[in-house]
Each structure stands twice: as structure tokens, then as C-alpha cells.
Amino acid sequence: MLTTEQIESFNNQGFLRIPQVFTPEEMDRLDEDLEFIIQTWATESMGWTGPWRKVYMDESTEKASKLISIHDLYFYSSAWMRAVTKPDLVSSLSDLMGPNIELHHSTLHAKPPETGHPFPMHQDSAFYLHQDGRYLDVLVHLDDTSHENGEIRFLSGSHKLGHLEHITQTEDGPCTPHLPTTDYSLEDTVPVPAKRGDVVVFNVFTIHGSHINQTDRIRRMVRVGYRDPENKQVAGQSLGRPGLMVCGRRPRLVGDLAFSTEQD
Ligand SMILES: O=C(O)CCC(=O)C(=O)O
């Protein structure tokens, strides 16, 4: 259960660190399975594209910069399935969002050593737009974070702005959604360093980003998205895919049909 102060702080700032949601033993198991997933299923790529790369990195760093990613870790590991449905975690989310909570997706972002990918300022609603802000993202920390390895950073109170238009096109073609670097800077953000086993929860509209990993060790975080099932998705990743109810029930809205077992 969260305290009144924690809930107020989340409502004002749009983010909250919750310490030690996962025990060291749970983290060992998650770590082991994450390494399996990274070795077996994940992909390493240049990461997010767009003109922001040249603002955040010099030429040689930009060329070397990499990101390891994969979605939906609970499709590959039962330890991750237990993690994303952990009652202590889910009950804290319920304190912030209400009684009914549906799991939407999860995504690994691992920043390899030294040139591990920075993230430009953005809102996650640009990747999976819903009708409103009843959506929480949870960053499960596999490693301690600090300025040196690119901790998560937030623009405090920015969730109150609602969804903003993002840059998605350049003259060279489509790019990963991000906010203009001329208007939004990492320098204006609040750093939220965290420990292995902590989670950092934020609203889908909270503007955030992170610096490059300059250390000689990988920095791994798994983002898990949860929504109020009445908050329907409008566009983006995992659109149309039902999620598990991890808390409460799915109310039936006008026009809703039960899930079919037939292929479309
Ligand atoms: O991993 C990071 O540093 C940032 C991740 C992020 O921006 C996101 O998951 O939306």
C-alpha cells in the first residue's frame, strides 16, 4: 500500500519511485531469465532514430550507440510473468489508478556499456495512444542507476499537459516519436536514480528521457505498461490485443463483445 504522501507526490509530479518492490532473491531469478531472453530472443540495434541523435551524441558516439530490446518478457519467462502480476506491485498501482488494472505490454531497454543509447524527451502516449491518461508505466530496475549509466529523468508535472504532438517524420522519412530538442531538454528534468529491485512508476503523459550509459557495465530496465480497461487504445503498439486483468474486473462497455477464439 502506498502512503498518502506517495500518492500526492505522484499526482503532483507524474512519477514515483517505489523502493524494493522485488526482493534480492526475486531479482536474482529475474536477472537469470533476462539474461536468457537477451541471449536467445532480444535484438541489438542502433535504437531510436531521428535528428535528436545528432543533438545528444557526437558523430563517433552516435555511430557506435546501441540499444538491446524486446517486448513482452512474460511470453518467454515464468519469472517475468510472476513479476508483472506481483500482488504488492499491483496493489500500489491500484492506489494510483483505481480498482481495475489490465496489463498492456512490457519492453526491455538495455543500454550496453559506454555507448548505450540515450533517450530523447518524449511521452509514452506517442507509442501507444489511449483515450485518456489512465495508464501507468512501471520501470523495473535490474541494475542500480545513476547519472553515469543514464538514470530515468522526468519533467515534473508534465503529465498535466495531456498528449503532445511528437516529431515522427523527417525529410529522410519516418523516425521514432520524440519531442523537439529545441523546446524540451534533459537539463530541465528531475533525475530519479534507483536501486536494483526498485520500480519507478510514471503517467503515460509524463515527459521523460535519459542520458547515455558511460559506464563499463550494461544498464537494464524493463518497462511494464498497465491501463484502466475502460481506457481504450486509439493507436500504436499492441493495438487491439487484450491484456490480462491483474487487478479487479473488466467492466462491459456498450458495444463490447466477449473475446473470440476465432482468427480474424
Ligand atoms: O530506458 C530508459 O532510459 C528510458 C526508457 C524510456 O524512455 C521508456 O521506456 O519510455
Short mmCIF file of N, CA and C in Angstrom, two decimals, residues 41-188:
data_model
loop_
_atom_site.label_atom_id
_atom_site.label_comp_id
_atom_site.label_asym_id
_atom_site.label_seq_id
_atom_site.Cartn_x
_atom_site.Cartn_y
_atom_site.Cartn_z
N TRP A 41 16.54 -14.26 -27.45
CA TRP A 41 15.43 -13.67 -28.20
C TRP A 41 15.59 -12.19 -28.55
N ALA A 42 16.35 -11.44 -27.74
CA ALA A 42 16.35 -9.98 -27.91
C ALA A 42 17.17 -9.57 -29.14
N THR A 43 17.00 -8.32 -29.55
CA THR A 43 17.80 -7.81 -30.68
C THR A 43 18.59 -6.59 -30.24
N GLU A 44 19.79 -6.45 -30.84
CA GLU A 44 20.59 -5.25 -30.61
C GLU A 44 20.52 -4.42 -31.89
N SER A 45 20.22 -3.13 -31.72
CA SER A 45 20.08 -2.29 -32.91
C SER A 45 20.64 -0.90 -32.61
N MET A 46 20.59 -0.03 -33.60
CA MET A 46 21.01 1.35 -33.35
C MET A 46 20.00 2.06 -32.43
N GLY A 47 18.83 1.46 -32.24
CA GLY A 47 17.83 2.04 -31.33
C GLY A 47 16.97 3.07 -32.01
N TRP A 48 16.55 4.06 -31.26
CA TRP A 48 15.60 5.05 -31.77
C TRP A 48 16.27 5.94 -32.81
N THR A 49 15.48 6.28 -33.83
CA THR A 49 16.02 7.09 -34.92
C THR A 49 15.51 8.52 -34.83
N GLY A 50 16.18 9.41 -35.57
CA GLY A 50 15.70 10.79 -35.64
C GLY A 50 16.83 11.78 -35.48
N PRO A 51 16.53 13.04 -35.81
CA PRO A 51 17.56 14.09 -35.77
C PRO A 51 18.08 14.37 -34.35
N TRP A 52 17.32 13.98 -33.32
CA TRP A 52 17.75 14.19 -31.93
C TRP A 52 19.10 13.51 -31.67
N ARG A 53 19.42 12.42 -32.42
CA ARG A 53 20.65 11.66 -32.17
C ARG A 53 21.88 12.56 -32.30
N LYS A 54 21.81 13.47 -33.28
CA LYS A 54 22.98 14.33 -33.53
C LYS A 54 23.07 15.45 -32.47
N VAL A 55 21.97 15.72 -31.79
CA VAL A 55 21.99 16.72 -30.72
C VAL A 55 22.52 16.08 -29.42
N TYR A 56 22.16 14.82 -29.22
CA TYR A 56 22.52 14.14 -27.96
C TYR A 56 23.92 13.52 -27.99
N MET A 57 24.43 13.24 -29.22
CA MET A 57 25.69 12.48 -29.29
C MET A 57 26.61 13.07 -30.35
N ASP A 58 27.94 12.99 -30.10
CA ASP A 58 28.87 13.40 -31.17
C ASP A 58 28.89 12.31 -32.23
N GLU A 59 29.57 12.58 -33.35
CA GLU A 59 29.44 11.71 -34.52
C GLU A 59 29.88 10.27 -34.23
N SER A 60 31.02 10.11 -33.56
CA SER A 60 31.52 8.74 -33.37
C SER A 60 30.67 7.99 -32.34
N THR A 61 30.20 8.69 -31.30
CA THR A 61 29.33 8.04 -30.31
C THR A 61 28.03 7.61 -30.98
N GLU A 62 27.50 8.51 -31.81
CA GLU A 62 26.21 8.23 -32.47
C GLU A 62 26.32 6.97 -33.33
N LYS A 63 27.44 6.83 -33.99
CA LYS A 63 27.62 5.65 -34.86
C LYS A 63 27.72 4.37 -34.03
N ALA A 64 28.32 4.48 -32.84
CA ALA A 64 28.57 3.29 -32.01
C ALA A 64 27.38 2.96 -31.10
N SER A 65 26.48 3.94 -30.90
CA SER A 65 25.45 3.80 -29.88
C SER A 65 24.45 2.69 -30.21
N LYS A 66 24.13 1.88 -29.21
CA LYS A 66 23.29 0.69 -29.43
C LYS A 66 22.23 0.56 -28.32
N LEU A 67 21.19 -0.19 -28.63
CA LEU A 67 20.13 -0.49 -27.66
C LEU A 67 19.73 -1.96 -27.82
N ILE A 68 19.59 -2.66 -26.71
CA ILE A 68 19.10 -4.04 -26.76
C ILE A 68 17.65 -4.02 -26.32
N SER A 69 16.76 -4.60 -27.11
CA SER A 69 15.35 -4.52 -26.73
C SER A 69 14.58 -5.78 -27.11
N ILE A 70 13.47 -5.94 -26.43
CA ILE A 70 12.50 -6.99 -26.77
C ILE A 70 11.21 -6.67 -26.00
N HIS A 71 10.08 -7.07 -26.56
CA HIS A 71 8.80 -6.82 -25.91
C HIS A 71 8.28 -8.07 -25.20
N ASP A 72 7.41 -7.83 -24.24
CA ASP A 72 6.58 -8.90 -23.65
C ASP A 72 7.39 -10.05 -23.07
N LEU A 73 8.18 -9.73 -22.06
CA LEU A 73 9.10 -10.72 -21.48
C LEU A 73 8.38 -11.91 -20.89
N TYR A 74 7.13 -11.70 -20.46
CA TYR A 74 6.36 -12.80 -19.85
C TYR A 74 5.91 -13.83 -20.88
N PHE A 75 6.14 -13.57 -22.17
CA PHE A 75 5.91 -14.62 -23.18
C PHE A 75 7.09 -15.60 -23.22
N TYR A 76 8.19 -15.23 -22.55
CA TYR A 76 9.42 -16.03 -22.63
C TYR A 76 9.85 -16.60 -21.28
N SER A 77 9.28 -16.09 -20.17
CA SER A 77 9.78 -16.49 -18.85
C SER A 77 8.67 -16.42 -17.81
N SER A 78 8.54 -17.50 -17.04
CA SER A 78 7.50 -17.51 -16.00
C SER A 78 7.89 -16.60 -14.82
N ALA A 79 9.20 -16.41 -14.59
CA ALA A 79 9.60 -15.49 -13.52
C ALA A 79 9.10 -14.08 -13.85
N TRP A 80 9.19 -13.70 -15.14
CA TRP A 80 8.70 -12.37 -15.53
C TRP A 80 7.18 -12.32 -15.49
N MET A 81 6.51 -13.43 -15.76
CA MET A 81 5.05 -13.46 -15.64
C MET A 81 4.66 -13.20 -14.18
N ARG A 82 5.39 -13.83 -13.25
CA ARG A 82 5.08 -13.61 -11.83
C ARG A 82 5.40 -12.16 -11.42
N ALA A 83 6.47 -11.61 -12.00
CA ALA A 83 6.87 -10.23 -11.63
C ALA A 83 5.80 -9.22 -12.03
N VAL A 84 5.28 -9.34 -13.25
CA VAL A 84 4.35 -8.30 -13.73
C VAL A 84 2.96 -8.43 -13.10
N THR A 85 2.72 -9.57 -12.42
CA THR A 85 1.43 -9.75 -11.75
C THR A 85 1.60 -9.74 -10.22
N LYS A 86 2.77 -9.37 -9.73
CA LYS A 86 3.05 -9.45 -8.28
C LYS A 86 2.02 -8.62 -7.48
N PRO A 87 1.32 -9.25 -6.52
CA PRO A 87 0.26 -8.54 -5.81
C PRO A 87 0.71 -7.22 -5.15
N ASP A 88 1.90 -7.15 -4.57
CA ASP A 88 2.35 -5.90 -3.93
C ASP A 88 2.47 -4.77 -4.95
N LEU A 89 2.99 -5.13 -6.12
CA LEU A 89 3.14 -4.12 -7.18
C LEU A 89 1.76 -3.67 -7.65
N VAL A 90 0.92 -4.64 -7.95
CA VAL A 90 -0.40 -4.35 -8.50
C VAL A 90 -1.23 -3.53 -7.50
N SER A 91 -1.08 -3.82 -6.21
CA SER A 91 -1.88 -3.07 -5.24
C SER A 91 -1.40 -1.62 -5.15
N SER A 92 -0.10 -1.39 -5.33
CA SER A 92 0.38 0.01 -5.37
C SER A 92 -0.18 0.73 -6.60
N LEU A 93 -0.25 0.01 -7.73
CA LEU A 93 -0.78 0.63 -8.95
C LEU A 93 -2.26 0.96 -8.77
N SER A 94 -2.94 0.07 -8.05
CA SER A 94 -4.36 0.28 -7.79
C SER A 94 -4.57 1.53 -6.92
N ASP A 95 -3.64 1.78 -6.00
CA ASP A 95 -3.72 3.01 -5.19
C ASP A 95 -3.64 4.25 -6.08
N LEU A 96 -2.93 4.12 -7.20
CA LEU A 96 -2.73 5.28 -8.08
C LEU A 96 -3.79 5.40 -9.17
N MET A 97 -4.36 4.24 -9.59
CA MET A 97 -5.21 4.29 -10.79
C MET A 97 -6.63 3.76 -10.58
N GLY A 98 -6.91 3.12 -9.45
CA GLY A 98 -8.26 2.59 -9.25
C GLY A 98 -8.27 1.08 -9.24
N PRO A 99 -9.46 0.50 -9.05
CA PRO A 99 -9.54 -0.93 -8.75
C PRO A 99 -9.27 -1.88 -9.91
N ASN A 100 -9.49 -1.43 -11.15
CA ASN A 100 -9.37 -2.35 -12.29
C ASN A 100 -8.10 -2.06 -13.09
N ILE A 101 -7.26 -3.08 -13.25
CA ILE A 101 -5.98 -2.86 -13.95
C ILE A 101 -5.71 -3.99 -14.93
N GLU A 102 -5.45 -3.59 -16.18
CA GLU A 102 -5.14 -4.53 -17.26
C GLU A 102 -3.69 -4.35 -17.69
N LEU A 103 -2.98 -5.48 -17.79
CA LEU A 103 -1.60 -5.45 -18.30
C LEU A 103 -1.64 -5.18 -19.80
N HIS A 104 -0.82 -4.25 -20.26
CA HIS A 104 -0.84 -3.90 -21.69
C HIS A 104 0.37 -4.44 -22.44
N HIS A 105 1.59 -4.27 -21.91
CA HIS A 105 2.80 -4.72 -22.61
C HIS A 105 3.99 -4.69 -21.65
N SER A 106 5.10 -5.24 -22.06
CA SER A 106 6.37 -4.94 -21.37
C SER A 106 7.47 -4.83 -22.42
N THR A 107 8.49 -4.04 -22.09
CA THR A 107 9.60 -3.80 -23.03
C THR A 107 10.91 -3.71 -22.27
N LEU A 108 11.90 -4.47 -22.71
CA LEU A 108 13.25 -4.34 -22.16
C LEU A 108 13.99 -3.22 -22.89
N HIS A 109 14.63 -2.33 -22.12
CA HIS A 109 15.60 -1.40 -22.69
C HIS A 109 16.91 -1.61 -21.96
N ALA A 110 17.87 -2.25 -22.64
CA ALA A 110 19.19 -2.43 -22.04
C ALA A 110 20.18 -1.55 -22.78
N LYS A 111 20.87 -0.72 -22.00
CA LYS A 111 21.88 0.17 -22.60
C LYS A 111 23.23 -0.52 -22.46
N PRO A 112 23.82 -0.97 -23.57
CA PRO A 112 25.14 -1.60 -23.47
C PRO A 112 26.18 -0.63 -22.88
N PRO A 113 27.32 -1.16 -22.41
CA PRO A 113 28.34 -0.32 -21.79
C PRO A 113 28.86 0.77 -22.74
N GLU A 114 29.19 1.89 -22.16
CA GLU A 114 29.90 3.02 -22.80
C GLU A 114 29.12 3.82 -23.84
N THR A 115 28.42 3.13 -24.75
CA THR A 115 27.70 3.91 -25.76
C THR A 115 26.21 3.56 -25.75
N GLY A 116 25.75 2.98 -24.63
CA GLY A 116 24.33 2.58 -24.54
C GLY A 116 23.44 3.79 -24.69
N HIS A 117 22.71 3.76 -25.68
CA HIS A 117 21.68 4.65 -26.18
C HIS A 117 21.04 5.62 -25.16
N PRO A 118 21.13 6.92 -25.38
CA PRO A 118 20.32 7.87 -24.60
C PRO A 118 18.89 7.88 -25.14
N PHE A 119 17.95 8.43 -24.38
CA PHE A 119 16.56 8.54 -24.87
C PHE A 119 16.18 10.01 -24.94
N PRO A 120 15.66 10.45 -26.10
CA PRO A 120 15.22 11.85 -26.21
C PRO A 120 13.95 12.06 -25.41
N MET A 121 13.63 13.32 -25.14
CA MET A 121 12.43 13.62 -24.36
C MET A 121 11.18 13.20 -25.16
N HIS A 122 10.28 12.51 -24.47
CA HIS A 122 9.07 12.02 -25.15
C HIS A 122 8.03 11.65 -24.10
N GLN A 123 6.82 11.43 -24.58
CA GLN A 123 5.76 10.84 -23.75
C GLN A 123 5.51 9.44 -24.29
N ASP A 124 5.21 8.50 -23.44
CA ASP A 124 4.97 7.14 -23.95
C ASP A 124 3.64 7.04 -24.69
N SER A 125 2.76 8.04 -24.49
CA SER A 125 1.49 8.05 -25.25
C SER A 125 1.76 8.15 -26.75
N ALA A 126 2.93 8.63 -27.13
CA ALA A 126 3.26 8.71 -28.57
C ALA A 126 3.47 7.31 -29.16
N PHE A 127 3.68 6.32 -28.29
CA PHE A 127 3.92 4.95 -28.76
C PHE A 127 2.67 4.08 -28.64
N TYR A 128 1.80 4.43 -27.69
CA TYR A 128 0.55 3.65 -27.52
C TYR A 128 -0.51 4.60 -26.96
N LEU A 129 -1.11 5.33 -27.91
CA LEU A 129 -2.08 6.37 -27.54
C LEU A 129 -3.39 5.74 -27.06
N HIS A 130 -3.87 6.21 -25.92
CA HIS A 130 -5.16 5.79 -25.37
C HIS A 130 -6.09 6.99 -25.29
N GLN A 131 -7.35 6.73 -24.97
CA GLN A 131 -8.33 7.83 -24.93
C GLN A 131 -7.98 8.87 -23.86
N ASP A 132 -7.40 8.44 -22.74
CA ASP A 132 -7.08 9.39 -21.67
C ASP A 132 -5.84 8.92 -20.91
N GLY A 133 -5.62 9.54 -19.76
CA GLY A 133 -4.35 9.33 -19.04
C GLY A 133 -4.39 8.20 -18.02
N ARG A 134 -5.44 7.38 -18.04
CA ARG A 134 -5.49 6.27 -17.07
C ARG A 134 -4.60 5.13 -17.55
N TYR A 135 -3.33 5.40 -17.52
CA TYR A 135 -2.31 4.44 -17.98
C TYR A 135 -1.03 4.70 -17.20
N LEU A 136 -0.47 3.64 -16.61
CA LEU A 136 0.77 3.76 -15.83
C LEU A 136 1.87 2.93 -16.48
N ASP A 137 3.04 3.52 -16.55
CA ASP A 137 4.23 2.76 -16.95
C ASP A 137 5.08 2.52 -15.72
N VAL A 138 5.63 1.32 -15.64
CA VAL A 138 6.42 0.91 -14.47
C VAL A 138 7.80 0.48 -14.96
N LEU A 139 8.84 1.11 -14.45
CA LEU A 139 10.21 0.71 -14.83
C LEU A 139 10.78 -0.19 -13.74
N VAL A 140 10.93 -1.46 -14.06
CA VAL A 140 11.55 -2.40 -13.11
C VAL A 140 13.06 -2.28 -13.30
N HIS A 141 13.76 -1.96 -12.21
CA HIS A 141 15.21 -1.74 -12.28
C HIS A 141 15.99 -3.02 -12.01
N LEU A 142 16.72 -3.49 -13.03
CA LEU A 142 17.58 -4.67 -12.87
C LEU A 142 18.94 -4.29 -12.35
N ASP A 143 19.32 -3.01 -12.54
CA ASP A 143 20.63 -2.51 -12.10
C ASP A 143 20.41 -1.19 -11.36
N ASP A 144 21.32 -0.89 -10.41
CA ASP A 144 21.29 0.43 -9.79
C ASP A 144 21.52 1.46 -10.90
N THR A 145 20.84 2.60 -10.81
CA THR A 145 21.05 3.63 -11.84
C THR A 145 21.58 4.91 -11.21
N SER A 146 22.27 5.68 -12.04
CA SER A 146 22.90 6.94 -11.61
C SER A 146 23.06 7.79 -12.86
N HIS A 147 23.62 8.99 -12.68
CA HIS A 147 23.85 9.85 -13.85
C HIS A 147 24.77 9.14 -14.84
N GLU A 148 25.76 8.42 -14.32
CA GLU A 148 26.80 7.81 -15.17
C GLU A 148 26.22 6.74 -16.12
N ASN A 149 25.22 5.98 -15.65
CA ASN A 149 24.70 4.95 -16.56
C ASN A 149 23.33 5.31 -17.14
N GLY A 150 22.91 6.57 -16.95
CA GLY A 150 21.70 7.04 -17.62
C GLY A 150 20.43 6.68 -16.87
N GLU A 151 20.28 7.24 -15.65
CA GLU A 151 19.04 7.01 -14.90
C GLU A 151 17.86 7.67 -15.60
N ILE A 152 16.65 7.26 -15.26
CA ILE A 152 15.46 7.86 -15.86
C ILE A 152 15.29 9.28 -15.31
N ARG A 153 14.80 10.19 -16.16
CA ARG A 153 14.65 11.61 -15.76
C ARG A 153 13.29 12.11 -16.26
N PHE A 154 12.62 12.89 -15.43
CA PHE A 154 11.26 13.33 -15.76
C PHE A 154 11.13 14.85 -15.71
N LEU A 155 10.25 15.37 -16.55
CA LEU A 155 9.85 16.78 -16.47
C LEU A 155 8.67 16.82 -15.50
N SER A 156 8.96 17.33 -14.30
CA SER A 156 7.97 17.25 -13.22
C SER A 156 6.67 17.97 -13.58
N GLY A 157 5.55 17.32 -13.34
CA GLY A 157 4.23 17.93 -13.57
C GLY A 157 3.78 17.90 -15.02
N SER A 158 4.61 17.37 -15.91
CA SER A 158 4.28 17.45 -17.35
C SER A 158 3.11 16.55 -17.75
N HIS A 159 2.74 15.59 -16.88
CA HIS A 159 1.59 14.74 -17.21
C HIS A 159 0.32 15.55 -17.31
N LYS A 160 0.33 16.76 -16.67
CA LYS A 160 -0.89 17.59 -16.69
C LYS A 160 -1.12 18.24 -18.06
N LEU A 161 -0.12 18.17 -18.94
CA LEU A 161 -0.26 18.76 -20.28
C LEU A 161 -1.11 17.90 -21.21
N GLY A 162 -1.33 16.63 -20.84
CA GLY A 162 -2.01 15.72 -21.77
C GLY A 162 -1.07 15.32 -22.89
N HIS A 163 -1.63 14.69 -23.91
CA HIS A 163 -0.78 14.20 -25.00
C HIS A 163 -0.34 15.35 -25.91
N LEU A 164 0.95 15.39 -26.23
CA LEU A 164 1.50 16.43 -27.10
C LEU A 164 1.88 15.82 -28.45
N GLU A 165 1.89 16.68 -29.46
CA GLU A 165 2.31 16.19 -30.77
C GLU A 165 3.82 15.91 -30.76
N HIS A 166 4.23 14.79 -31.34
CA HIS A 166 5.65 14.43 -31.38
C HIS A 166 6.16 14.50 -32.82
N ILE A 167 7.48 14.64 -32.95
CA ILE A 167 8.09 14.54 -34.29
C ILE A 167 8.13 13.07 -34.67
N THR A 168 7.56 12.75 -35.81
CA THR A 168 7.56 11.35 -36.27
C THR A 168 8.09 11.21 -37.69
N GLN A 169 8.39 12.36 -38.32
CA GLN A 169 8.84 12.37 -39.71
C GLN A 169 10.00 13.34 -39.84
N THR A 170 10.96 13.00 -40.69
CA THR A 170 11.99 13.96 -41.07
C THR A 170 12.00 14.01 -42.59
N GLU A 171 12.88 14.86 -43.14
CA GLU A 171 12.90 14.89 -44.62
C GLU A 171 13.39 13.56 -45.19
N ASP A 172 14.09 12.75 -44.33
CA ASP A 172 14.59 11.45 -44.81
C ASP A 172 13.57 10.33 -44.62
N GLY A 173 12.42 10.61 -44.00
CA GLY A 173 11.41 9.56 -43.79
C GLY A 173 10.98 9.51 -42.33
N PRO A 174 10.27 8.43 -41.95
CA PRO A 174 9.76 8.33 -40.58
C PRO A 174 10.88 8.19 -39.56
N CYS A 175 10.64 8.66 -38.34
CA CYS A 175 11.62 8.47 -37.26
C CYS A 175 10.85 8.12 -35.98
N THR A 176 11.57 7.70 -34.95
CA THR A 176 10.93 7.34 -33.68
C THR A 176 10.34 8.60 -33.04
N PRO A 177 9.11 8.52 -32.52
CA PRO A 177 8.48 9.71 -31.93
C PRO A 177 9.32 10.34 -30.81
N HIS A 178 9.47 11.65 -30.88
CA HIS A 178 10.18 12.38 -29.82
C HIS A 178 9.75 13.84 -29.87
N LEU A 179 10.01 14.57 -28.78
CA LEU A 179 9.64 15.98 -28.71
C LEU A 179 10.80 16.82 -29.25
N PRO A 180 10.51 18.02 -29.77
CA PRO A 180 11.58 18.82 -30.36
C PRO A 180 12.68 19.14 -29.34
N THR A 181 13.94 18.92 -29.73
CA THR A 181 15.05 19.17 -28.81
C THR A 181 15.20 20.66 -28.51
N THR A 182 14.64 21.52 -29.37
CA THR A 182 14.72 22.97 -29.13
C THR A 182 13.79 23.39 -27.98
N ASP A 183 12.73 22.64 -27.75
CA ASP A 183 11.73 23.03 -26.73
C ASP A 183 11.84 22.19 -25.46
N TYR A 184 12.39 21.00 -25.55
CA TYR A 184 12.42 20.10 -24.39
C TYR A 184 13.84 19.59 -24.19
N SER A 185 14.37 19.84 -22.97
CA SER A 185 15.78 19.49 -22.73
C SER A 185 15.90 18.60 -21.49
N LEU A 186 16.82 17.65 -21.57
CA LEU A 186 17.10 16.79 -20.40
C LEU A 186 17.60 17.62 -19.22
N GLU A 187 18.19 18.80 -19.53
CA GLU A 187 18.71 19.67 -18.45
C GLU A 187 17.60 20.14 -17.50
N ASP A 188 16.36 20.17 -17.99
CA ASP A 188 15.24 20.66 -17.16
C ASP A 188 14.57 19.56 -16.34
#
